[in-house]
N, CA and C atoms as an extended XYZ file, in Angstrom:
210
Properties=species:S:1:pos:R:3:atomname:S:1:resname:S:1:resid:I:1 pbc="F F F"
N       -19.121        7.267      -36.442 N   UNK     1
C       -17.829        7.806      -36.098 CA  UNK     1
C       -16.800        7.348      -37.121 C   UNK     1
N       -15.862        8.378      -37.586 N   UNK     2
C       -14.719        7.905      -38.431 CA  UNK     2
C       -13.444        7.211      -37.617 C   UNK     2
N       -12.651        6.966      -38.118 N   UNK     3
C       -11.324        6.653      -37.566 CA  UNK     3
C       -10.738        7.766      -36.886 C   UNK     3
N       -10.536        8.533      -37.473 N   UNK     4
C        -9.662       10.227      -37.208 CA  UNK     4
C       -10.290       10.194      -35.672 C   UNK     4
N       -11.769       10.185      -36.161 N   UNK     5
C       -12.190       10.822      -34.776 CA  UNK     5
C       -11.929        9.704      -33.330 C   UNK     5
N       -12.285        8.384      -33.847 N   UNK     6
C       -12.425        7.361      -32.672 CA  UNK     6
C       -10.593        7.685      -32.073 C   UNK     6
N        -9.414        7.706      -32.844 N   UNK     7
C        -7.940        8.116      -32.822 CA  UNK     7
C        -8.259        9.198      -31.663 C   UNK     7
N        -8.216       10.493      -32.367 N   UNK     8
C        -8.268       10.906      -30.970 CA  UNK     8
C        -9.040       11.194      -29.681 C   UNK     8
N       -10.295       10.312      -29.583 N   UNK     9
C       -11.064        9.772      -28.564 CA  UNK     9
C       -10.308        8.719      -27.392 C   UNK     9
N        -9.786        8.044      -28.450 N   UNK    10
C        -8.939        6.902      -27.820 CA  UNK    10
C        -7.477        7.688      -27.400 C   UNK    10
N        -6.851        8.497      -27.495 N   UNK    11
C        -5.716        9.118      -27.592 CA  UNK    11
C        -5.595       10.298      -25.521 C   UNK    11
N        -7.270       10.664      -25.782 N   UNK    12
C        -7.602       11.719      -25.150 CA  UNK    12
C        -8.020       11.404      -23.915 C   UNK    12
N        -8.331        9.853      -23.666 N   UNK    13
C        -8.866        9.105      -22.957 CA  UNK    13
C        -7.961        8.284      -22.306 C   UNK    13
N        -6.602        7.903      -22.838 N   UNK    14
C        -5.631        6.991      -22.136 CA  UNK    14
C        -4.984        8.284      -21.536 C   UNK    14
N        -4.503        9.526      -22.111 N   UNK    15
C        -3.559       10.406      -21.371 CA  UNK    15
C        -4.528       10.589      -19.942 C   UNK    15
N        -5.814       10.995      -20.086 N   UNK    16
C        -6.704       11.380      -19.034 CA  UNK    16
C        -6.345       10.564      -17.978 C   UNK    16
N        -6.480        8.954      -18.519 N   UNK    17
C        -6.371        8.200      -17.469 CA  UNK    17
C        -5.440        7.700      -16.615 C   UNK    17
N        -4.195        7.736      -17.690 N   UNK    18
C        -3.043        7.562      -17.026 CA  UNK    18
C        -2.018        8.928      -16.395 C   UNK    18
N        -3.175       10.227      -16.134 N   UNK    19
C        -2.157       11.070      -15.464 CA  UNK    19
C        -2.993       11.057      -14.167 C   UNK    19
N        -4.631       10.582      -14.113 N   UNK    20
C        -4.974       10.125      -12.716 CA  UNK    20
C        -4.693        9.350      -12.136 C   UNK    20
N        -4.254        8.092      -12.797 N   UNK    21
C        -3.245        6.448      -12.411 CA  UNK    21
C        -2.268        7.155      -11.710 C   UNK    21
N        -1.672        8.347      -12.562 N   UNK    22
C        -0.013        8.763      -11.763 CA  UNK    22
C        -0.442        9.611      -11.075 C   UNK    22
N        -1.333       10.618      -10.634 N   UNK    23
C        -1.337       11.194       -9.170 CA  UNK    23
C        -2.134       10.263       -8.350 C   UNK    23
N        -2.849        9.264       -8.418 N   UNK    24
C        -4.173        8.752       -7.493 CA  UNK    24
C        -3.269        7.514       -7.123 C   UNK    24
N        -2.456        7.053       -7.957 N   UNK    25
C        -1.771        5.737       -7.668 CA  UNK    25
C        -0.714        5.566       -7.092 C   UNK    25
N         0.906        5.547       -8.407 N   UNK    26
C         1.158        5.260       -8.639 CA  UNK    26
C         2.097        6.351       -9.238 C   UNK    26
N         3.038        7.642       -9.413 N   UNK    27
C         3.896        8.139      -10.522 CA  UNK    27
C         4.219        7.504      -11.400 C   UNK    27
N         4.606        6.227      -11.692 N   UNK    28
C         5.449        5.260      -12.766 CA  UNK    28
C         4.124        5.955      -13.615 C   UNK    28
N         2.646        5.394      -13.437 N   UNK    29
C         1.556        5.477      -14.718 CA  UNK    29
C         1.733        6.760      -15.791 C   UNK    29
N         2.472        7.561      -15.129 N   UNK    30
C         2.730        8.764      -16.098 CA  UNK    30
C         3.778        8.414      -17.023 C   UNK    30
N         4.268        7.482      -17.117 N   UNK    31
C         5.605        7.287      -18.033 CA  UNK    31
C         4.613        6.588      -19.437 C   UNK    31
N         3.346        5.850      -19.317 N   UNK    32
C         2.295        5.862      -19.982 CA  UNK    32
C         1.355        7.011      -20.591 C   UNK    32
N         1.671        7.760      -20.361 N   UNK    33
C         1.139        9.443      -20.846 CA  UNK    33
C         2.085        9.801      -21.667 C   UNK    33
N         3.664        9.493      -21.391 N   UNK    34
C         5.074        9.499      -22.351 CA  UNK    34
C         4.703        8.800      -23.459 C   UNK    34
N         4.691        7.693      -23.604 N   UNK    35
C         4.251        6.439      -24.412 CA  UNK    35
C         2.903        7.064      -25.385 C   UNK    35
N         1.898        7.662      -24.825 N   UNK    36
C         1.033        8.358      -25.439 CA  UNK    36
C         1.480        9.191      -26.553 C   UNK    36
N         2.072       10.134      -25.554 N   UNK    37
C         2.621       11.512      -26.547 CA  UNK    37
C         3.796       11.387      -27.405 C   UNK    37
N         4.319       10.064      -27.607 N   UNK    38
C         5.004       10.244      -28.060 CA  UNK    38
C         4.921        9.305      -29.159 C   UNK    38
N         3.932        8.014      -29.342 N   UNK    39
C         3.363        7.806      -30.056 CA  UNK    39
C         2.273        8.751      -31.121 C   UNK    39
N         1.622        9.781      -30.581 N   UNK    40
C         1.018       10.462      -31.542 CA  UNK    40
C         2.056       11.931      -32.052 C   UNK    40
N         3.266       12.138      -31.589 N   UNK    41
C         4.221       12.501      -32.333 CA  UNK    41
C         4.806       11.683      -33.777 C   UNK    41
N         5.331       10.735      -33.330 N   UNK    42
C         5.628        9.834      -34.417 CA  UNK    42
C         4.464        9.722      -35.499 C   UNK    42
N         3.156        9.363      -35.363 N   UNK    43
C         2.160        9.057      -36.105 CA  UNK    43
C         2.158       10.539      -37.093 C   UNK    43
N         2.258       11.779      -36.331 N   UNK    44
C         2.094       13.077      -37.091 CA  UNK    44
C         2.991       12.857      -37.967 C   UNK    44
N         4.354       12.271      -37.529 N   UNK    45
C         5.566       12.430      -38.568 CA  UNK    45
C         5.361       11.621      -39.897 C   UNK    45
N         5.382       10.442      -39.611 N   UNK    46
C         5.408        9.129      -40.384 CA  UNK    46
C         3.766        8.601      -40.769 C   UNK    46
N         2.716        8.982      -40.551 N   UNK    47
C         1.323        8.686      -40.441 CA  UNK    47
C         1.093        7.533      -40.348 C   UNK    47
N         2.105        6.616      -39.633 N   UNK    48
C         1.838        5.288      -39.405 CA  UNK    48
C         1.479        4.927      -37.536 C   UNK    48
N         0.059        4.493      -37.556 N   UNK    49
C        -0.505        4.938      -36.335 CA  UNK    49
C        -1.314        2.904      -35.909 C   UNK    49
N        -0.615        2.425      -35.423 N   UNK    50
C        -1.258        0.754      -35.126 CA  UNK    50
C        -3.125        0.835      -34.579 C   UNK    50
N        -3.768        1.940      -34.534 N   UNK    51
C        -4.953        1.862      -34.021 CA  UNK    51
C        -5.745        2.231      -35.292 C   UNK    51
N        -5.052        3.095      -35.921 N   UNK    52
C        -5.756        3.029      -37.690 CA  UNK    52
C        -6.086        1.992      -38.036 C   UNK    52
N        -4.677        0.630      -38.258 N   UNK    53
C        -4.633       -0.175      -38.653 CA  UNK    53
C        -5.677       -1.127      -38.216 C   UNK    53
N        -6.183       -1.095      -36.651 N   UNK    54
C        -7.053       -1.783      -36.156 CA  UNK    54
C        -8.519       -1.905      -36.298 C   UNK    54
N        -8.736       -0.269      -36.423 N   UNK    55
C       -10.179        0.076      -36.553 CA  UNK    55
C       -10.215       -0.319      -37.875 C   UNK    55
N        -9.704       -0.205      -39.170 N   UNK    56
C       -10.356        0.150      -40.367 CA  UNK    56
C       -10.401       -1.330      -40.746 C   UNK    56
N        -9.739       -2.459      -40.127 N   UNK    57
C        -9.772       -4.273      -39.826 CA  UNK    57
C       -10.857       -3.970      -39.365 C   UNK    57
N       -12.100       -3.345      -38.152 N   UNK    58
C       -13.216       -3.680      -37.349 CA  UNK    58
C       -14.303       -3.272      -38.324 C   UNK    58
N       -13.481       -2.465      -39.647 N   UNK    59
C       -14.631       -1.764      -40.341 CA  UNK    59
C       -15.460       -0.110      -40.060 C   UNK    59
N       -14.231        0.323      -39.584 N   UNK    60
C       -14.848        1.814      -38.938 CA  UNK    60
C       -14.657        2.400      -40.137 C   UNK    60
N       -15.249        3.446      -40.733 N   UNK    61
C       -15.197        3.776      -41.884 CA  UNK    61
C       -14.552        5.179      -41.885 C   UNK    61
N       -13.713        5.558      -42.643 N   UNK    62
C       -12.614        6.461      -43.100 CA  UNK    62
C       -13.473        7.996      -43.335 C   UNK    62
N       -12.537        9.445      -43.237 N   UNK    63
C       -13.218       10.310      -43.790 CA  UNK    63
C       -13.735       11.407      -42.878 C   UNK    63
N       -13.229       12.564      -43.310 N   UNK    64
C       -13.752       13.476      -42.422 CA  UNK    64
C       -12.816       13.695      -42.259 C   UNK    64
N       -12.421       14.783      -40.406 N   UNK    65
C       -11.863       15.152      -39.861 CA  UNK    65
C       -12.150       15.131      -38.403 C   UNK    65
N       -11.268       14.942      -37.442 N   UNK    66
C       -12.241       14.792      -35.728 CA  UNK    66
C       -12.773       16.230      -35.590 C   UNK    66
N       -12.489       17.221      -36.185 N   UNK    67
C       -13.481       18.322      -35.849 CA  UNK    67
C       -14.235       19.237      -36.498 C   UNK    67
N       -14.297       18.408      -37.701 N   UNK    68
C       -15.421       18.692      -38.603 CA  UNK    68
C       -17.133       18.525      -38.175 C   UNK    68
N       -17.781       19.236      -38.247 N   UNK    69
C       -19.137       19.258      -37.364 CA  UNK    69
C       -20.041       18.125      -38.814 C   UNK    69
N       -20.633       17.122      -38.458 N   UNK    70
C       -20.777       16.441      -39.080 CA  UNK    70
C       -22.785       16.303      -39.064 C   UNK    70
């Protein structure tokens, strides 16, 4: 797996979870789905994204595209 792709794995997976947190729970958890989307707004703008920064520190290796058939 590249970065791009694990990004929006990880991206696709917190909104999922935190809009079932906010109907199954809790409403506040949706203000975490905000926080989501509006972090990968900014990242589109500025391409500065703190989970890039993390993975490619763990050694996930760069390249591709998330929907490039590989």
């Amino acid at each position: 797996m590249t970065v791009e792709r694990l990004i929006r794995i990880f991206a696709g997976l917190f909104v999922l979870a935190s809009l079932a947190l906010g109907v199954l729970v809790n409403p506040h958890f949706l203000w975490f789905t905000a926080f989501v989307g509006l972090n990968l707004f900014q990242s589109g703008l500025t391409r500065l994204c703190p989970l890039e920064a993390v993975l490619r520190r763990l050694g996930v290796r760069s390249g591709g595209t998330a929907c490039a058939s590989q």
